[in-house]
Amino acid sequence: MKLSEYAKKNSITYLTAYRHWQKGYIKGKQLPSGTIVVFDEKEKKAKEEKPSVIIYARVSSSENKKNLESQCNRLRDYASARGYQIAKEIKEIGSGLNDKRAKLKKILESDDWEILIVEHKDRLARFGLNYIEILLAKENKKIEVINKTSGDKEDLMQDFVSIITSFCARLYGLRRNKRRTEKIIKELEEEMSKTEK
């Protein structure tokens, strides 16, 4: 910002600000045109501060547990290469289709991070990642995916089996409930016919 803006912002006269600049109290530089530009210390500190990040690693089943640690190592390497400060490392075992993962829920509810780093987008969610990103952007947070290619085939197959199992359970559960309801109605009708006689 210009020295005149700095003076106005700090409620001092231009002359006082100029003297402070000459004595070195205010950091800045003079352009060839003669204009003095002041470095905003708050802005400079904000740029120097490393963003707080959470690294999130997930596998679908405990059989893939050793992949969890190697995922974390790759995420750590990525974060340090970018100069990020790792606030937390979260490892979770659960399907990418499961929308009730406790550790992920805790991350999304907390305020102590700025960037969530995942290896593949499907490590976070199989569906609806765009919606999560939109909501996080409103909180000045973002998701960084370090590998844009899709995840491994085995994990995808595990999620596919989970989808089929889930829909089958729903379908057969509905049929069972219908039979139970029909049975209860029949029993009630029988009871009512006995009381009428």
PDB file of C-alpha atoms in Angstrom:
ATOM      1  CA  MET A   1       0.000   0.000   0.000  1.00  0.00           C
ATOM      2  CA  LYS A   2       1.085   3.601  -0.526  1.00  0.00           C
ATOM      3  CA  LEU A   3       2.556   5.540   2.403  1.00  0.00           C
ATOM      4  CA  SER A   4      -0.418   7.938   2.313  1.00  0.00           C
ATOM      5  CA  GLU A   5      -2.829   4.980   2.685  1.00  0.00           C
ATOM      6  CA  TYR A   6      -0.715   3.627   5.535  1.00  0.00           C
ATOM      7  CA  ALA A   7      -0.843   7.016   7.309  1.00  0.00           C
ATOM      8  CA  LYS A   8      -4.629   7.216   6.929  1.00  0.00           C
ATOM      9  CA  LYS A   9      -5.103   3.594   8.067  1.00  0.00           C
ATOM     10  CA  ASN A  10      -3.002   4.189  11.204  1.00  0.00           C
ATOM     11  CA  SER A  11      -4.468   7.656  11.954  1.00  0.00           C
ATOM     12  CA  ILE A  12      -1.189   9.544  11.617  1.00  0.00           C
ATOM     13  CA  THR A  13      -0.152  12.388   9.326  1.00  0.00           C
ATOM     14  CA  TYR A  14       1.679  11.719   6.088  1.00  0.00           C
ATOM     15  CA  LEU A  15       4.705  13.620   7.430  1.00  0.00           C
ATOM     16  CA  THR A  16       4.892  11.409  10.555  1.00  0.00           C
ATOM     17  CA  ALA A  17       4.595   8.282   8.407  1.00  0.00           C
ATOM     18  CA  TYR A  18       7.365   9.605   6.116  1.00  0.00           C
ATOM     19  CA  ARG A  19       9.676  10.223   9.103  1.00  0.00           C
ATOM     20  CA  HIS A  20       8.959   6.719  10.427  1.00  0.00           C
ATOM     21  CA  TRP A  21       9.805   5.290   7.002  1.00  0.00           C
ATOM     22  CA  GLN A  22      13.076   7.255   6.879  1.00  0.00           C
ATOM     23  CA  LYS A  23      14.083   5.987  10.359  1.00  0.00           C
ATOM     24  CA  GLY A  24      13.245   2.388   9.375  1.00  0.00           C
ATOM     25  CA  TYR A  25      10.242   1.947  11.708  1.00  0.00           C
ATOM     26  CA  ILE A  26       8.078   1.221   8.693  1.00  0.00           C
ATOM     27  CA  LYS A  27       9.251  -1.370   6.179  1.00  0.00           C
ATOM     28  CA  GLY A  28       8.794  -0.503   2.516  1.00  0.00           C
ATOM     29  CA  LYS A  29      10.485   0.608  -0.681  1.00  0.00           C
ATOM     30  CA  GLN A  30      10.583   3.676  -2.872  1.00  0.00           C
ATOM     31  CA  LEU A  31       9.621   3.224  -6.497  1.00  0.00           C
ATOM     32  CA  PRO A  32      11.557   5.031  -9.287  1.00  0.00           C
ATOM     33  CA  SER A  33       8.578   7.395  -9.547  1.00  0.00           C
ATOM     34  CA  GLY A  34       9.187   8.494  -5.944  1.00  0.00           C
ATOM     35  CA  THR A  35       6.114   6.769  -4.501  1.00  0.00           C
ATOM     36  CA  ILE A  36       6.784   4.961  -1.233  1.00  0.00           C
ATOM     37  CA  VAL A  37       5.144   1.558  -0.936  1.00  0.00           C
ATOM     38  CA  VAL A  38       4.754   0.113   2.562  1.00  0.00           C
ATOM     39  CA  PHE A  39       4.800  -3.629   3.218  1.00  0.00           C
ATOM     40  CA  ASP A  40       1.754  -4.638   5.235  1.00  0.00           C
ATOM     41  CA  GLU A  41       3.186  -6.727   8.083  1.00  0.00           C
ATOM     42  CA  LYS A  42      -0.133  -8.488   8.790  1.00  0.00           C
ATOM     43  CA  GLU A  43      -0.435  -9.481   5.137  1.00  0.00           C
ATOM     44  CA  LYS A  44       3.198 -10.609   5.076  1.00  0.00           C
ATOM     45  CA  LYS A  45       2.737 -12.753   8.202  1.00  0.00           C
ATOM     46  CA  ALA A  46      -0.383 -14.340   6.746  1.00  0.00           C
ATOM     47  CA  LYS A  47       1.561 -15.298   3.615  1.00  0.00           C
ATOM     48  CA  GLU A  48       4.434 -16.667   5.675  1.00  0.00           C
ATOM     49  CA  GLU A  49       2.180 -18.809   7.875  1.00  0.00           C
ATOM     50  CA  LYS A  50       1.850 -22.348   6.675  1.00  0.00           C
ATOM     51  CA  PRO A  51      -1.716 -23.544   6.189  1.00  0.00           C
ATOM     52  CA  SER A  52      -2.965 -26.120   8.664  1.00  0.00           C
ATOM     53  CA  VAL A  53      -3.850 -29.390   6.947  1.00  0.00           C
ATOM     54  CA  ILE A  54      -5.368 -32.755   7.757  1.00  0.00           C
ATOM     55  CA  ILE A  55      -4.262 -35.804   5.863  1.00  0.00           C
ATOM     56  CA  TYR A  56      -6.982 -38.422   5.450  1.00  0.00           C
ATOM     57  CA  ALA A  57      -6.261 -42.012   4.457  1.00  0.00           C
ATOM     58  CA  ARG A  58      -8.984 -44.635   4.034  1.00  0.00           C
ATOM     59  CA  VAL A  59      -9.285 -48.264   2.966  1.00  0.00           C
ATOM     60  CA  SER A  60     -12.462 -50.281   2.512  1.00  0.00           C
ATOM     61  CA  SER A  61     -11.583 -53.269   4.670  1.00  0.00           C
ATOM     62  CA  SER A  62      -9.113 -54.320   7.358  1.00  0.00           C
ATOM     63  CA  GLU A  63      -7.508 -56.688   4.809  1.00  0.00           C
ATOM     64  CA  ASN A  64      -6.013 -53.574   3.171  1.00  0.00           C
ATOM     65  CA  LYS A  65      -4.648 -52.198   6.457  1.00  0.00           C
ATOM     66  CA  LYS A  66      -1.024 -52.065   5.276  1.00  0.00           C
ATOM     67  CA  ASN A  67      -2.109 -49.859   2.361  1.00  0.00           C
ATOM     68  CA  LEU A  68      -3.366 -47.387   4.993  1.00  0.00           C
ATOM     69  CA  GLU A  69       0.151 -46.665   6.267  1.00  0.00           C
ATOM     70  CA  SER A  70       1.652 -46.359   2.773  1.00  0.00           C
ATOM     71  CA  GLN A  71      -1.165 -43.940   1.859  1.00  0.00           C
ATOM     72  CA  CYS A  72      -0.299 -41.863   4.941  1.00  0.00           C
ATOM     73  CA  ASN A  73       3.395 -41.805   3.993  1.00  0.00           C
ATOM     74  CA  ARG A  74       2.593 -40.505   0.502  1.00  0.00           C
ATOM     75  CA  LEU A  75       0.263 -37.860   1.966  1.00  0.00           C
ATOM     76  CA  ARG A  76       2.931 -36.767   4.487  1.00  0.00           C
ATOM     77  CA  ASP A  77       5.518 -36.443   1.719  1.00  0.00           C
ATOM     78  CA  TYR A  78       3.118 -34.364  -0.381  1.00  0.00           C
ATOM     79  CA  ALA A  79       2.264 -32.047   2.554  1.00  0.00           C
ATOM     80  CA  SER A  80       5.896 -31.438   3.473  1.00  0.00           C
ATOM     81  CA  ALA A  81       6.829 -30.800  -0.176  1.00  0.00           C
ATOM     82  CA  ARG A  82       4.116 -28.125  -0.309  1.00  0.00           C
ATOM     83  CA  GLY A  83       5.274 -26.580   2.974  1.00  0.00           C
ATOM     84  CA  TYR A  84       2.072 -27.443   4.816  1.00  0.00           C
ATOM     85  CA  GLN A  85       1.799 -27.877   8.560  1.00  0.00           C
ATOM     86  CA  ILE A  86       0.085 -31.194   9.352  1.00  0.00           C
ATOM     87  CA  ALA A  87      -2.473 -30.643  12.123  1.00  0.00           C
ATOM     88  CA  LYS A  88      -3.789 -34.234  12.155  1.00  0.00           C
ATOM     89  CA  GLU A  89      -3.380 -37.562  10.445  1.00  0.00           C
ATOM     90  CA  ILE A  90      -6.606 -39.530  10.170  1.00  0.00           C
ATOM     91  CA  LYS A  91      -6.716 -43.188   9.167  1.00  0.00           C
ATOM     92  CA  GLU A  92     -10.080 -44.860   8.652  1.00  0.00           C
ATOM     93  CA  ILE A  93     -11.351 -48.255   7.600  1.00  0.00           C
ATOM     94  CA  GLY A  94     -14.751 -48.169   5.903  1.00  0.00           C
ATOM     95  CA  SER A  95     -16.494 -48.149   2.570  1.00  0.00           C
ATOM     96  CA  GLY A  96     -16.330 -45.033   0.427  1.00  0.00           C
ATOM     97  CA  LEU A  97     -20.104 -45.388   0.095  1.00  0.00           C
ATOM     98  CA  ASN A  98     -20.641 -45.234   3.851  1.00  0.00           C
ATOM     99  CA  ASP A  99     -21.841 -41.727   4.697  1.00  0.00           C
ATOM    100  CA  LYS A 100     -21.625 -42.367   8.449  1.00  0.00           C
ATOM    101  CA  ARG A 101     -17.847 -42.622   8.870  1.00  0.00           C
ATOM    102  CA  ALA A 102     -17.187 -41.258  12.377  1.00  0.00           C
ATOM    103  CA  LYS A 103     -13.652 -39.964  11.767  1.00  0.00           C
ATOM    104  CA  LEU A 104     -14.565 -38.158   8.545  1.00  0.00           C
ATOM    105  CA  LYS A 105     -17.602 -36.622  10.247  1.00  0.00           C
ATOM    106  CA  LYS A 106     -15.351 -35.340  13.042  1.00  0.00           C
ATOM    107  CA  ILE A 107     -12.995 -33.739  10.492  1.00  0.00           C
ATOM    108  CA  LEU A 108     -15.829 -31.979   8.666  1.00  0.00           C
ATOM    109  CA  GLU A 109     -17.234 -30.658  11.959  1.00  0.00           C
ATOM    110  CA  SER A 110     -13.903 -29.298  13.241  1.00  0.00           C
ATOM    111  CA  ASP A 111     -12.548 -25.806  12.550  1.00  0.00           C
ATOM    112  CA  ASP A 112      -8.807 -26.316  13.159  1.00  0.00           C
ATOM    113  CA  TRP A 113      -7.751 -26.917   9.543  1.00  0.00           C
ATOM    114  CA  GLU A 114      -7.741 -25.235   6.147  1.00  0.00           C
ATOM    115  CA  ILE A 115      -6.895 -28.021   3.695  1.00  0.00           C
ATOM    116  CA  LEU A 116      -7.931 -31.676   3.661  1.00  0.00           C
ATOM    117  CA  ILE A 117      -5.479 -33.798   1.677  1.00  0.00           C
ATOM    118  CA  VAL A 118      -6.493 -37.167   0.203  1.00  0.00           C
ATOM    119  CA  GLU A 119      -4.667 -39.454  -2.183  1.00  0.00           C
ATOM    120  CA  HIS A 120      -7.581 -40.132  -4.546  1.00  0.00           C
ATOM    121  CA  LYS A 121     -10.973 -38.434  -4.548  1.00  0.00           C
ATOM    122  CA  ASP A 122     -12.654 -41.776  -3.859  1.00  0.00           C
ATOM    123  CA  ARG A 123     -10.676 -42.058  -0.597  1.00  0.00           C
ATOM    124  CA  LEU A 124     -12.974 -39.303   0.677  1.00  0.00           C
ATOM    125  CA  ALA A 125     -16.249 -40.251  -1.028  1.00  0.00           C
ATOM    126  CA  ARG A 126     -17.358 -42.311  -3.989  1.00  0.00           C
ATOM    127  CA  PHE A 127     -20.210 -39.907  -4.760  1.00  0.00           C
ATOM    128  CA  GLY A 128     -21.013 -36.285  -3.947  1.00  0.00           C
ATOM    129  CA  LEU A 129     -17.460 -34.972  -3.517  1.00  0.00           C
ATOM    130  CA  ASN A 130     -18.372 -31.831  -5.453  1.00  0.00           C
ATOM    131  CA  TYR A 131     -21.069 -30.985  -2.887  1.00  0.00           C
ATOM    132  CA  ILE A 132     -18.590 -31.425  -0.037  1.00  0.00           C
ATOM    133  CA  GLU A 133     -16.135 -29.099  -1.813  1.00  0.00           C
ATOM    134  CA  ILE A 134     -18.817 -26.421  -2.315  1.00  0.00           C
ATOM    135  CA  LEU A 135     -19.799 -26.501   1.367  1.00  0.00           C
ATOM    136  CA  LEU A 136     -16.172 -26.414   2.532  1.00  0.00           C
ATOM    137  CA  ALA A 137     -15.437 -23.442   0.262  1.00  0.00           C
ATOM    138  CA  LYS A 138     -18.038 -21.461   2.224  1.00  0.00           C
ATOM    139  CA  GLU A 139     -15.869 -22.078   5.307  1.00  0.00           C
ATOM    140  CA  ASN A 140     -12.648 -21.091   3.440  1.00  0.00           C
ATOM    141  CA  LYS A 141     -11.497 -24.707   3.417  1.00  0.00           C
ATOM    142  CA  LYS A 142     -10.577 -26.930   0.522  1.00  0.00           C
ATOM    143  CA  ILE A 143      -9.810 -30.494  -0.489  1.00  0.00           C
ATOM    144  CA  GLU A 144      -6.582 -31.319  -2.299  1.00  0.00           C
ATOM    145  CA  VAL A 145      -6.454 -34.581  -4.222  1.00  0.00           C
ATOM    146  CA  ILE A 146      -2.848 -35.564  -4.901  1.00  0.00           C
ATOM    147  CA  ASN A 147      -3.564 -38.249  -7.488  1.00  0.00           C
ATOM    148  CA  LYS A 148      -6.344 -37.495  -9.966  1.00  0.00           C
ATOM    149  CA  THR A 149      -6.504 -41.057 -11.346  1.00  0.00           C
ATOM    150  CA  SER A 150      -9.086 -43.442  -9.916  1.00  0.00           C
ATOM    151  CA  GLY A 151      -8.293 -45.758  -6.987  1.00  0.00           C
ATOM    152  CA  ASP A 152      -7.360 -49.418  -7.113  1.00  0.00           C
ATOM    153  CA  LYS A 153      -9.615 -52.034  -8.676  1.00  0.00           C
ATOM    154  CA  GLU A 154      -9.887 -54.167  -5.531  1.00  0.00           C
ATOM    155  CA  ASP A 155     -11.278 -51.295  -3.468  1.00  0.00           C
ATOM    156  CA  LEU A 156     -13.775 -50.430  -6.196  1.00  0.00           C
ATOM    157  CA  MET A 157     -14.970 -54.047  -6.276  1.00  0.00           C
ATOM    158  CA  GLN A 158     -15.386 -53.969  -2.478  1.00  0.00           C
ATOM    159  CA  ASP A 159     -17.603 -50.889  -2.799  1.00  0.00           C
ATOM    160  CA  PHE A 160     -19.575 -52.504  -5.611  1.00  0.00           C
ATOM    161  CA  VAL A 161     -20.278 -55.513  -3.371  1.00  0.00           C
ATOM    162  CA  SER A 162     -21.343 -53.096  -0.605  1.00  0.00           C
ATOM    163  CA  ILE A 163     -23.862 -51.436  -2.948  1.00  0.00           C
ATOM    164  CA  ILE A 164     -25.378 -54.758  -3.987  1.00  0.00           C
ATOM    165  CA  THR A 165     -25.524 -55.974  -0.362  1.00  0.00           C
ATOM    166  CA  SER A 166     -27.136 -52.730   0.784  1.00  0.00           C
ATOM    167  CA  PHE A 167     -29.859 -52.809  -1.890  1.00  0.00           C
ATOM    168  CA  CYS A 168     -30.558 -56.499  -1.339  1.00  0.00           C
ATOM    169  CA  ALA A 169     -30.939 -55.947   2.405  1.00  0.00           C
ATOM    170  CA  ARG A 170     -33.349 -53.090   1.749  1.00  0.00           C
ATOM    171  CA  LEU A 171     -35.356 -55.070  -0.780  1.00  0.00           C
ATOM    172  CA  TYR A 172     -35.656 -58.200   1.366  1.00  0.00           C
ATOM    173  CA  GLY A 173     -36.204 -56.084   4.468  1.00  0.00           C
ATOM    174  CA  LEU A 174     -39.168 -54.394   2.794  1.00  0.00           C
ATOM    175  CA  ARG A 175     -40.632 -57.767   1.785  1.00  0.00           C
ATOM    176  CA  ARG A 176     -40.205 -59.091   5.332  1.00  0.00           C
ATOM    177  CA  ASN A 177     -41.869 -55.997   6.754  1.00  0.00           C
ATOM    178  CA  LYS A 178     -44.765 -56.325   4.301  1.00  0.00           C
ATOM    179  CA  ARG A 179     -45.299 -59.957   5.345  1.00  0.00           C
ATOM    180  CA  ARG A 180     -45.194 -58.987   9.023  1.00  0.00           C
ATOM    181  CA  THR A 181     -47.683 -56.179   8.443  1.00  0.00           C
ATOM    182  CA  GLU A 182     -49.998 -58.511   6.534  1.00  0.00           C
ATOM    183  CA  LYS A 183     -49.765 -61.066   9.365  1.00  0.00           C
ATOM    184  CA  ILE A 184     -50.592 -58.441  12.023  1.00  0.00           C
ATOM    185  CA  ILE A 185     -53.572 -57.186   9.975  1.00  0.00           C
ATOM    186  CA  LYS A 186     -54.861 -60.738   9.562  1.00  0.00           C
ATOM    187  CA  GLU A 187     -54.529 -61.402  13.328  1.00  0.00           C
ATOM    188  CA  LEU A 188     -56.333 -58.148  14.130  1.00  0.00           C
ATOM    189  CA  GLU A 189     -59.137 -59.022  11.708  1.00  0.00           C
ATOM    190  CA  GLU A 190     -59.486 -62.446  13.355  1.00  0.00           C
ATOM    191  CA  GLU A 191     -59.589 -60.863  16.822  1.00  0.00           C
ATOM    192  CA  MET A 192     -62.199 -58.364  15.681  1.00  0.00           C
ATOM    193  CA  SER A 193     -64.361 -61.083  14.127  1.00  0.00           C
ATOM    194  CA  LYS A 194     -64.196 -63.085  17.426  1.00  0.00           C
ATOM    195  CA  THR A 195     -65.282 -60.060  19.500  1.00  0.00           C
ATOM    196  CA  GLU A 196     -68.171 -59.323  17.120  1.00  0.00           C
ATOM    197  CA  LYS A 197     -69.608 -62.841  17.619  1.00  0.00           C
TER     198      LYS A 197
END
